[in-house]
Amino acid sequence: MKVSLKVNGFERTGDVEPRVLLVDFLRTNLRLTGTHIGCDTSSCGACTVLIEGEPVKSCTVLAVQAAGRSITTVEGLAQGANLSPVQVGFHEEHGLQCGFCTPGMMLVGTSLLERNPNPTEDEIRWAISGNICRCTGYMNIVKAIMHAAKLREAAKAEAPGREAATAATGGE
Amino acid sequence: MFPAAFDYRAPTRLDEALSILKQHGDDAKVMAGGQSLIPLLKLRFAHPELVVDIGRLPALNAIKRDDGHVSIGALTRHVDIEHSRELASSAPMMIEAVRWIADPLVRNRGTLVGSVCHADPAGDWGSVMLAFGADIVARSQAGERVLQADGFFQGPFTTALRPDEVVTEIRIPVRKGHSGGAYLKLERKVGDFATVGVAVQLELDGGKVASAGIGLTAVGPHNLKATEAERFLHGKEPTDQVIVEAARLAAAASEPKDDVRGSAAYKKDVVRVFVQRGLRTAIGRAREVRS
Amino acid sequence: MATQGHMHGRIGESIKRKEDGRFLRGRGNYLDDVELPGMLHMAILRSPHAHALVKSVDTAAASAMPGVIAVVTGELMAQHKLAWMPTLSYDTQAVLATDKVRFQGQEVAAVVAETKYQAEDARNAIVVDYDVLPAVTSPQQAKEAGAPLIRDDKENQKDNHIYHWEAGDQETTKAAFAKADKVVRLHTFYPRCHPAPLETCGCIADVNGATGKATIYMTSQAPHAIRTVFALVTGLPEQNIRVISPDIGGGFGNKVPVYPGYVVATAASLLIGRPVKWVEDRTENLISTGYARDFHMTGDLALDKNGKMLALRVHLDSDNGAFFADAQPSKFKAGLFHIVTGSYDIPTAHITADGYYTNKAPGGVAYRCSFRVTEASYLIERLVTNAAIELGMDQAELRMKNFILPEQFPYHSATGWEYDSGDYPKAMNVALDKLGYDDLRKDVAARRKKGEITGIGVASFTEVVGAGHGAEFDILGLRMFDSAELRVHPTGKAMLRMGTKSQGQGHETTFAQIVTEELGIPAADVAVEEGDTDTAPYGLGTYASRSTPVAGAATAMVARKLRDKARKIASHLLEAAEEDLEWENGKFYVKGSPDRAKTIQEIAFAAYTNIPEGMEAGLEGVHYYDPPNMTYPFGTYAVVVDVDKGTGQVKVRRMVAVDDCGVRINPMIVEGQIHGGLTEGFGIAFMELITFDADGNCIGSNFMDYLLPTAWETPHFELGETVTPSPHHPLGAKGVGESATVGSPAAYVNAVIDALSPYGVTNIDMPVTSDKVWSALRGAGVNE
């Protein structure tokens, strides 16, 4: 089946069997390997991508279901050389160790801050409760997202009335 | 961990979907969010010849207040329920329950109706439907059937639906007056299926229980309605004694099994504890409602 | 990414990680991200039975399926003498089953196809005829007379017993017990759990017939050792084997062993002549790869009436699965378990250990265990808290009373360890202070009066890491030294390569910092590489918290070697005698004339352009470090829990962790390691479990059954530190990666036992699930 979708702002097409999972389409067909596979029971969230800005498990979506939709993967967070506030937050607060869960965590954080620019620790922990991390114990991931929240606030304060240039959800 | 091959159709009109199901019903599975079906496909526990994706059908994702009930369309996702102002005011127990469903990522894709049709005995929504006394609207080429929640769940992953039918909406009755509910769930961690879940929805009239619905999750071959407990509560003032007895009856009606989550005796006792707590909370909320 | 400052990134600075860039951008290079031209995909067929004869393997249907290039069976592997391979414990393990299958999930056959979807489809078409045999699922069953013989493939194996091992002194211990006023016994099971790194194991084997070179990408924590093992097993010449460990998504010991999948993929690539990729799925990872623990332990602690510890006696039965494949120093059959006297001055101890075969996956040494220190620490810390309860003493007080004191170091333990340094009372006091212990105890008493169920758990662990001195520590004979090769380029930048392999521990940053400290080159200018056996110096890899103690020491030593050479070059450049030069802040200067100086960068340039006559050019070196001793990190952890009377659910209200790992090179990275370990300990204490039914079916073979804590359950951690340097380590650093997984499970469980002790409960084995707590409460007549 031909499938056509927007990934990180670009139209991408492929020809896949209906059974092909979105995560495999991204990794194998589009060679976007930043989205990872960590389990086989939709339990770990390593495969998280954004569909229309909302985080979902791409291992539990068929590529054909995503036809016509707008997908954001981790590769779509940075704007050229400029890391997004969430990416900066993860770096500044040591929010990653092995990095395998990180794309998913950052996408959830990105989506959360769009809806809730000033989340509490509990709200962050709740938002990432579908994403497993084995390395960090979550403490610094929470700090990273809070750090990003502050960066976004600061950027808004610097440019009132203008869309914060550093808020990147990738593409249109 | 990849599905076996299957054919795939994504109809864009309801009549098209119904025609496909009429033709292929026995070999087909309907898919909305896919959060229950795709995991089964990946483990190859389910191997339908055809997957009918109803995700492209129009006008099925609305939450509408309508003549004594709230209508929830087949494509309404759990997250849509979580953010629904309508449900927050007319059926707040659903908001409490939805936060227990799976995890935030699954809630962005999975649907209430899909969950109910999947009929996992450990599924939370089934108990909520039983507690509310919801109606399930099923369409086929032959017409429309309105099925009551009570009797809809017939066994593990088995409902009263025919293979040529698709559910287009679920209707949650809205009670005027002093009503309140609660959903309690014991899960080992976020994303785990319930060890035990309890849904309570009741109405008070003149300080007495006018109606009570109690649904039980993961303690039987399907979501259970604690009918005896409900009958016991009816017409009574909800004193502590009454609550304790109702909880005992509900626990007695449950049919849990020993498994990794705990012994049957444990689960029965948690049913008892949760029904007690749930009733107290529901009564408190019902009393708070300004008429 | 780090700012370019003069000597920026010295020891003790929490500089941001240099390796973050690629991970933040989704450009990490994990095993499954690697694609080679012509690459094929392999899927492994595994046994559904725990114990069965293999009557036949029919591959006809599978071979005919779309995209299938080859189907590999045990028979085919046997023809190439590869159906069996050695384990890291001098046993043998089946690569693909020939006669029998001995655990559920054991490898039986493999399909190689063009795509992974095709490989899985074809795998499901292989038909195997099994004759099911009764399964052995515990050491108790394994030792019963008439128990099925699991290893009938081994000529001299008459039963299921693998090893007997002892440490300490039986006679003096017996005498001490005879004189004891109190003996506290604890029988406890540390259940099977699994490291479950988020990335599963896998490899890409590329045996190139044209060049004779075999390149194997592998999720391996120890690439050099694996290369040597491969050379011995496959007969491929070692100079033509290149093992590349790319970015690894978590290891925790799961990625140390050689797995059959690696060997089959290599054989397949050799036979087919194309690269073969094998990546296991999560179920395969949980059901067949290196699990952890599974120790049945009985500990007796002898005390006098004042609570002074007199002796410790321990017996343990180890469940080793179907093949003895513990990844541990070869002289120790039960790992370093005999550290079990822990932080306490116990004059005499006797340990006996017996290992058994069962019909389960092989393994045992994994999951941040420091070679079985997790088991030992758990036992002693549970015993001590139980002793306190029995004696009516406070558990912190009983510990204080028996701690080895600072003046006793170096301390010779009753089982032969020489602890390098420690200050246990200090760490305990910091923890109690942070906790507000006295007020907390009053609060606990007040809440209990109101009928609440609440408790405090304490654990004061001593770890032993940094394996290790070659004469005592080897894996398959390979001595456990480690290495660092440092090259300083003409423009003053450097490249550091080591024999270790990070799986997220931040080596690219931490080890650069050692070079900054010793040689003055800013950390941002030091590239750190690991994992490619063609380029990295030989080492034994990263596990058991050994990288900082061993490779970190090697890094310091090689940097010092280069500094010595730099001094000579500086002397030449400054026309001053070497002894007249001072080294400070990355430069040599003439004593008394600080403006007559040469920076390390200037010296590096000179090493290639203006070298003294007779001296070798360049500024490069390598050091292989043989540690004189282990290092002994330690700490005190304390946990406060509340228990729901109705459901038995346990909530951790507070978790205080005070760690002492000696000098902290990058405190931010150290704390991250501790957070992670405390979370794994939390999971182990409350929810993680691999168990088996009577037929040997594995329960816990996916993430719906094997439960990992999310951010929602995981408590908030309060960290503290003390610093007691290691006297023998060049930097005073001790290693910390596993401390929190070693020390925390007992702290969590002790808190629950403390909470339930008013009701007479003295033990609940892990995982402490709500149903077990409920059972204990109801058994004591407590109800909601």
mmCIF file with all atom_site columns, N, CA and C in Angstrom, chain C residues 399-445:
data_model
loop_
_atom_site.group_PDB
_atom_site.id
_atom_site.type_symbol
_atom_site.label_atom_id
_atom_site.label_alt_id
_atom_site.label_comp_id
_atom_site.label_asym_id
_atom_site.label_entity_id
_atom_site.label_seq_id
_atom_site.pdbx_PDB_ins_code
_atom_site.Cartn_x
_atom_site.Cartn_y
_atom_site.Cartn_z
_atom_site.occupancy
_atom_site.B_iso_or_equiv
_atom_site.pdbx_formal_charge
_atom_site.auth_seq_id
_atom_site.auth_comp_id
_atom_site.auth_asym_id
_atom_site.auth_atom_id
_atom_site.pdbx_PDB_model_num
ATOM 1   N N  . ARG C 1 399 ? 23.674 -0.829  64.327 1.00 0.00 ? 399 ARG C N  1
ATOM 2   C CA . ARG C 1 399 ? 24.702 -0.723  63.289 1.00 0.00 ? 399 ARG C CA 1
ATOM 3   C C  . ARG C 1 399 ? 25.902 0.078   63.813 1.00 0.00 ? 399 ARG C C  1
ATOM 4   N N  . MET C 1 400 ? 25.599 1.230   64.398 1.00 0.00 ? 400 MET C N  1
ATOM 5   C CA . MET C 1 400 ? 26.678 2.084   64.925 1.00 0.00 ? 400 MET C CA 1
ATOM 6   C C  . MET C 1 400 ? 27.564 1.311   65.890 1.00 0.00 ? 400 MET C C  1
ATOM 7   N N  . LYS C 1 401 ? 26.908 0.489   66.700 1.00 0.00 ? 401 LYS C N  1
ATOM 8   C CA . LYS C 1 401 ? 27.605 -0.252  67.727 1.00 0.00 ? 401 LYS C CA 1
ATOM 9   C C  . LYS C 1 401 ? 28.614 -1.235  67.137 1.00 0.00 ? 401 LYS C C  1
ATOM 10  N N  . ASN C 1 402 ? 28.355 -1.656  65.899 1.00 0.00 ? 402 ASN C N  1
ATOM 11  C CA . ASN C 1 402 ? 29.169 -2.706  65.319 1.00 0.00 ? 402 ASN C CA 1
ATOM 12  C C  . ASN C 1 402 ? 29.991 -2.308  64.099 1.00 0.00 ? 402 ASN C C  1
ATOM 13  N N  . PHE C 1 403 ? 29.876 -1.030  63.697 1.00 0.00 ? 403 PHE C N  1
ATOM 14  C CA . PHE C 1 403 ? 30.625 -0.584  62.529 1.00 0.00 ? 403 PHE C CA 1
ATOM 15  C C  . PHE C 1 403 ? 32.124 -0.794  62.712 1.00 0.00 ? 403 PHE C C  1
ATOM 16  N N  . ILE C 1 404 ? 32.789 -1.138  61.634 1.00 0.00 ? 404 ILE C N  1
ATOM 17  C CA . ILE C 1 404 ? 34.243 -1.039  61.571 1.00 0.00 ? 404 ILE C CA 1
ATOM 18  C C  . ILE C 1 404 ? 34.539 0.456   61.686 1.00 0.00 ? 404 ILE C C  1
ATOM 19  N N  . LEU C 1 405 ? 35.495 0.813   62.541 1.00 0.00 ? 405 LEU C N  1
ATOM 20  C CA . LEU C 1 405 ? 35.762 2.226   62.768 1.00 0.00 ? 405 LEU C CA 1
ATOM 21  C C  . LEU C 1 405 ? 36.897 2.725   61.879 1.00 0.00 ? 405 LEU C C  1
ATOM 22  N N  . PRO C 1 406 ? 36.917 4.017   61.615 1.00 0.00 ? 406 PRO C N  1
ATOM 23  C CA . PRO C 1 406 ? 37.934 4.571   60.706 1.00 0.00 ? 406 PRO C CA 1
ATOM 24  C C  . PRO C 1 406 ? 39.356 4.151   61.062 1.00 0.00 ? 406 PRO C C  1
ATOM 25  N N  . GLU C 1 407 ? 39.648 4.086   62.354 1.00 0.00 ? 407 GLU C N  1
ATOM 26  C CA . GLU C 1 407 ? 41.034 3.758   62.733 1.00 0.00 ? 407 GLU C CA 1
ATOM 27  C C  . GLU C 1 407 ? 41.382 2.298   62.449 1.00 0.00 ? 407 GLU C C  1
ATOM 28  N N  . GLN C 1 408 ? 40.369 1.470   62.115 1.00 0.00 ? 408 GLN C N  1
ATOM 29  C CA . GLN C 1 408 ? 40.648 0.060   61.855 1.00 0.00 ? 408 GLN C CA 1
ATOM 30  C C  . GLN C 1 408 ? 41.057 -0.227  60.401 1.00 0.00 ? 408 GLN C C  1
ATOM 31  N N  . PHE C 1 409 ? 41.046 0.823   59.552 1.00 0.00 ? 409 PHE C N  1
ATOM 32  C CA . PHE C 1 409 ? 41.398 0.588   58.159 1.00 0.00 ? 409 PHE C CA 1
ATOM 33  C C  . PHE C 1 409 ? 42.907 0.698   57.953 1.00 0.00 ? 409 PHE C C  1
ATOM 34  N N  . PRO C 1 410 ? 43.521 -0.032  57.018 1.00 0.00 ? 410 PRO C N  1
ATOM 35  C CA . PRO C 1 410 ? 42.875 -1.066  56.203 1.00 0.00 ? 410 PRO C CA 1
ATOM 36  C C  . PRO C 1 410 ? 42.407 -2.237  57.068 1.00 0.00 ? 410 PRO C C  1
ATOM 37  N N  . TYR C 1 411 ? 41.190 -2.699  56.805 1.00 0.00 ? 411 TYR C N  1
ATOM 38  C CA . TYR C 1 411 ? 40.523 -3.652  57.684 1.00 0.00 ? 411 TYR C CA 1
ATOM 39  C C  . TYR C 1 411 ? 40.558 -5.039  57.060 1.00 0.00 ? 411 TYR C C  1
ATOM 40  N N  . HIS C 1 412 ? 41.039 -6.007  57.804 1.00 0.00 ? 412 HIS C N  1
ATOM 41  C CA . HIS C 1 412 ? 41.043 -7.387  57.309 1.00 0.00 ? 412 HIS C CA 1
ATOM 42  C C  . HIS C 1 412 ? 39.796 -8.106  57.779 1.00 0.00 ? 412 HIS C C  1
ATOM 43  N N  . SER C 1 413 ? 38.931 -8.431  56.839 1.00 0.00 ? 413 SER C N  1
ATOM 44  C CA . SER C 1 413 ? 37.667 -9.035  57.239 1.00 0.00 ? 413 SER C CA 1
ATOM 45  C C  . SER C 1 413 ? 37.834 -10.527 57.509 1.00 0.00 ? 413 SER C C  1
ATOM 46  N N  . ALA C 1 414 ? 36.827 -11.077 58.175 1.00 0.00 ? 414 ALA C N  1
ATOM 47  C CA . ALA C 1 414 ? 36.887 -12.487 58.564 1.00 0.00 ? 414 ALA C CA 1
ATOM 48  C C  . ALA C 1 414 ? 36.893 -13.425 57.365 1.00 0.00 ? 414 ALA C C  1
ATOM 49  N N  . THR C 1 415 ? 36.561 -12.902 56.193 1.00 0.00 ? 415 THR C N  1
ATOM 50  C CA . THR C 1 415 ? 36.567 -13.765 55.008 1.00 0.00 ? 415 THR C CA 1
ATOM 51  C C  . THR C 1 415 ? 37.681 -13.386 54.040 1.00 0.00 ? 415 THR C C  1
ATOM 52  N N  . GLY C 1 416 ? 38.636 -12.599 54.494 1.00 0.00 ? 416 GLY C N  1
ATOM 53  C CA . GLY C 1 416 ? 39.846 -12.385 53.704 1.00 0.00 ? 416 GLY C CA 1
ATOM 54  C C  . GLY C 1 416 ? 39.926 -11.112 52.880 1.00 0.00 ? 416 GLY C C  1
ATOM 55  N N  . TRP C 1 417 ? 38.957 -10.215 53.007 1.00 0.00 ? 417 TRP C N  1
ATOM 56  C CA . TRP C 1 417 ? 39.053 -8.951  52.268 1.00 0.00 ? 417 TRP C CA 1
ATOM 57  C C  . TRP C 1 417 ? 39.889 -7.945  53.041 1.00 0.00 ? 417 TRP C C  1
ATOM 58  N N  . GLU C 1 418 ? 40.575 -7.056  52.299 1.00 0.00 ? 418 GLU C N  1
ATOM 59  C CA . GLU C 1 418 ? 41.256 -5.949  52.947 1.00 0.00 ? 418 GLU C CA 1
ATOM 60  C C  . GLU C 1 418 ? 40.563 -4.663  52.498 1.00 0.00 ? 418 GLU C C  1
ATOM 61  N N  . TYR C 1 419 ? 39.655 -4.176  53.350 1.00 0.00 ? 419 TYR C N  1
ATOM 62  C CA . TYR C 1 419 ? 38.915 -2.965  53.005 1.00 0.00 ? 419 TYR C CA 1
ATOM 63  C C  . TYR C 1 419 ? 39.878 -1.792  53.001 1.00 0.00 ? 419 TYR C C  1
ATOM 64  N N  . ASP C 1 420 ? 39.848 -0.965  51.944 1.00 0.00 ? 420 ASP C N  1
ATOM 65  C CA . ASP C 1 420 ? 40.867 0.084   51.844 1.00 0.00 ? 420 ASP C CA 1
ATOM 66  C C  . ASP C 1 420 ? 40.610 1.270   52.769 1.00 0.00 ? 420 ASP C C  1
ATOM 67  N N  . SER C 1 421 ? 39.414 1.804   52.778 1.00 0.00 ? 421 SER C N  1
ATOM 68  C CA . SER C 1 421 ? 39.130 2.943   53.669 1.00 0.00 ? 421 SER C CA 1
ATOM 69  C C  . SER C 1 421 ? 37.632 3.057   53.877 1.00 0.00 ? 421 SER C C  1
ATOM 70  N N  . GLY C 1 422 ? 37.255 3.698   54.952 1.00 0.00 ? 422 GLY C N  1
ATOM 71  C CA . GLY C 1 422 ? 35.832 3.895   55.185 1.00 0.00 ? 422 GLY C CA 1
ATOM 72  C C  . GLY C 1 422 ? 35.591 4.695   56.448 1.00 0.00 ? 422 GLY C C  1
ATOM 73  N N  . ASP C 1 423 ? 34.458 5.355   56.470 1.00 0.00 ? 423 ASP C N  1
ATOM 74  C CA . ASP C 1 423 ? 34.034 6.032   57.701 1.00 0.00 ? 423 ASP C CA 1
ATOM 75  C C  . ASP C 1 423 ? 32.529 5.832   57.793 1.00 0.00 ? 423 ASP C C  1
ATOM 76  N N  . TYR C 1 424 ? 32.150 4.665   58.284 1.00 0.00 ? 424 TYR C N  1
ATOM 77  C CA . TYR C 1 424 ? 30.749 4.275   58.299 1.00 0.00 ? 424 TYR C CA 1
ATOM 78  C C  . TYR C 1 424 ? 29.912 5.118   59.260 1.00 0.00 ? 424 TYR C C  1
ATOM 79  N N  . PRO C 1 425 ? 30.423 5.420   60.453 1.00 0.00 ? 425 PRO C N  1
ATOM 80  C CA . PRO C 1 425 ? 29.616 6.249   61.360 1.00 0.00 ? 425 PRO C CA 1
ATOM 81  C C  . PRO C 1 425 ? 29.288 7.614   60.762 1.00 0.00 ? 425 PRO C C  1
ATOM 82  N N  . LYS C 1 426 ? 30.244 8.167   60.019 1.00 0.00 ? 426 LYS C N  1
ATOM 83  C CA . LYS C 1 426 ? 30.013 9.491   59.439 1.00 0.00 ? 426 LYS C CA 1
ATOM 84  C C  . LYS C 1 426 ? 28.860 9.450   58.440 1.00 0.00 ? 426 LYS C C  1
ATOM 85  N N  . ALA C 1 427 ? 28.894 8.463   57.547 1.00 0.00 ? 427 ALA C N  1
ATOM 86  C CA . ALA C 1 427 ? 27.828 8.358   56.544 1.00 0.00 ? 427 ALA C CA 1
ATOM 87  C C  . ALA C 1 427 ? 26.481 8.139   57.230 1.00 0.00 ? 427 ALA C C  1
ATOM 88  N N  . MET C 1 428 ? 26.479 7.321   58.240 1.00 0.00 ? 428 MET C N  1
ATOM 89  C CA . MET C 1 428 ? 25.241 7.060   58.983 1.00 0.00 ? 428 MET C CA 1
ATOM 90  C C  . MET C 1 428 ? 24.720 8.352   59.602 1.00 0.00 ? 428 MET C C  1
ATOM 91  N N  . ASN C 1 429 ? 25.615 9.125   60.224 1.00 0.00 ? 429 ASN C N  1
ATOM 92  C CA . ASN C 1 429 ? 25.180 10.368  60.863 1.00 0.00 ? 429 ASN C CA 1
ATOM 93  C C  . ASN C 1 429 ? 24.634 11.369  59.861 1.00 0.00 ? 429 ASN C C  1
ATOM 94  N N  . VAL C 1 430 ? 25.286 11.457  58.715 1.00 0.00 ? 430 VAL C N  1
ATOM 95  C CA . VAL C 1 430 ? 24.775 12.361  57.675 1.00 0.00 ? 430 VAL C CA 1
ATOM 96  C C  . VAL C 1 430 ? 23.373 11.937  57.266 1.00 0.00 ? 430 VAL C C  1
ATOM 97  N N  . ALA C 1 431 ? 23.173 10.625  57.115 1.00 0.00 ? 431 ALA C N  1
ATOM 98  C CA . ALA C 1 431 ? 21.860 10.116  56.702 1.00 0.00 ? 431 ALA C CA 1
ATOM 99  C C  . ALA C 1 431 ? 20.803 10.405  57.762 1.00 0.00 ? 431 ALA C C  1
ATOM 100 N N  . LEU C 1 432 ? 21.133 10.120  59.015 1.00 0.00 ? 432 LEU C N  1
ATOM 101 C CA . LEU C 1 432 ? 20.155 10.319  60.091 1.00 0.00 ? 432 LEU C CA 1
ATOM 102 C C  . LEU C 1 432 ? 19.809 11.801  60.246 1.00 0.00 ? 432 LEU C C  1
ATOM 103 N N  . ASP C 1 433 ? 20.812 12.608  60.026 1.00 0.00 ? 433 ASP C N  1
ATOM 104 C CA . ASP C 1 433 ? 20.620 14.054  60.093 1.00 0.00 ? 433 ASP C CA 1
ATOM 105 C C  . ASP C 1 433 ? 19.650 14.527  59.011 1.00 0.00 ? 433 ASP C C  1
ATOM 106 N N  . LYS C 1 434 ? 19.922 14.066  57.811 1.00 0.00 ? 434 LYS C N  1
ATOM 107 C CA . LYS C 1 434 ? 19.084 14.440  56.659 1.00 0.00 ? 434 LYS C CA 1
ATOM 108 C C  . LYS C 1 434 ? 17.644 13.981  56.877 1.00 0.00 ? 434 LYS C C  1
ATOM 109 N N  . LEU C 1 435 ? 17.527 12.839  57.497 1.00 0.00 ? 435 LEU C N  1
ATOM 110 C CA . LEU C 1 435 ? 16.222 12.238  57.737 1.00 0.00 ? 435 LEU C CA 1
ATOM 111 C C  . LEU C 1 435 ? 15.490 12.973  58.854 1.00 0.00 ? 435 LEU C C  1
ATOM 112 N N  . GLY C 1 436 ? 16.266 13.608  59.754 1.00 0.00 ? 436 GLY C N  1
ATOM 113 C CA . GLY C 1 436 ? 15.656 14.143  60.974 1.00 0.00 ? 436 GLY C CA 1
ATOM 114 C C  . GLY C 1 436 ? 15.183 12.963  61.801 1.00 0.00 ? 436 GLY C C  1
ATOM 115 N N  . TYR C 1 437 ? 16.110 12.066  62.032 1.00 0.00 ? 437 TYR C N  1
ATOM 116 C CA . TYR C 1 437 ? 15.763 10.738  62.544 1.00 0.00 ? 437 TYR C CA 1
ATOM 117 C C  . TYR C 1 437 ? 14.989 10.754  63.857 1.00 0.00 ? 437 TYR C C  1
ATOM 118 N N  . ASP C 1 438 ? 15.437 11.556  64.801 1.00 0.00 ? 438 ASP C N  1
ATOM 119 C CA . ASP C 1 438 ? 14.777 11.534  66.103 1.00 0.00 ? 438 ASP C CA 1
ATOM 120 C C  . ASP C 1 438 ? 13.332 11.993  65.995 1.00 0.00 ? 438 ASP C C  1
ATOM 121 N N  . ASP C 1 439 ? 13.137 13.120  65.285 1.00 0.00 ? 439 ASP C N  1
ATOM 122 C CA . ASP C 1 439 ? 11.761 13.606  65.096 1.00 0.00 ? 439 ASP C CA 1
ATOM 123 C C  . ASP C 1 439 ? 10.936 12.597  64.313 1.00 0.00 ? 439 ASP C C  1
ATOM 124 N N  . LEU C 1 440 ? 11.595 11.989  63.340 1.00 0.00 ? 440 LEU C N  1
ATOM 125 C CA . LEU C 1 440 ? 10.884 11.025  62.512 1.00 0.00 ? 440 LEU C CA 1
ATOM 126 C C  . LEU C 1 440 ? 10.392 9.838   63.347 1.00 0.00 ? 440 LEU C C  1
ATOM 127 N N  . ARG C 1 441 ? 11.237 9.372   64.236 1.00 0.00 ? 441 ARG C N  1
ATOM 128 C CA . ARG C 1 441 ? 10.830 8.238   65.072 1.00 0.00 ? 441 ARG C CA 1
ATOM 129 C C  . ARG C 1 441 ? 9.653  8.614   65.968 1.00 0.00 ? 441 ARG C C  1
ATOM 130 N N  . LYS C 1 442 ? 9.666  9.839   66.448 1.00 0.00 ? 442 LYS C N  1
ATOM 131 C CA . LYS C 1 442 ? 8.520  10.297  67.263 1.00 0.00 ? 442 LYS C CA 1
ATOM 132 C C  . LYS C 1 442 ? 7.264  10.332  66.392 1.00 0.00 ? 442 LYS C C  1
ATOM 133 N N  . ASP C 1 443 ? 7.438  10.800  65.168 1.00 0.00 ? 443 ASP C N  1
ATOM 134 C CA . ASP C 1 443 ? 6.297  10.890  64.265 1.00 0.00 ? 443 ASP C CA 1
ATOM 135 C C  . ASP C 1 443 ? 5.747  9.497   63.962 1.00 0.00 ? 443 ASP C C  1
ATOM 136 N N  . VAL C 1 444 ? 6.645  8.552   63.767 1.00 0.00 ? 444 VAL C N  1
ATOM 137 C CA . VAL C 1 444 ? 6.219  7.174   63.502 1.00 0.00 ? 444 VAL C CA 1
ATOM 138 C C  . VAL C 1 444 ? 5.407  6.651   64.692 1.00 0.00 ? 444 VAL C C  1
ATOM 139 N N  . ALA C 1 445 ? 5.908  6.912   65.887 1.00 0.00 ? 445 ALA C N  1
ATOM 140 C CA . ALA C 1 445 ? 5.199  6.440   67.088 1.00 0.00 ? 445 ALA C CA 1
ATOM 141 C C  . ALA C 1 445 ? 3.808  7.065   67.185 1.00 0.00 ? 445 ALA C C  1
#
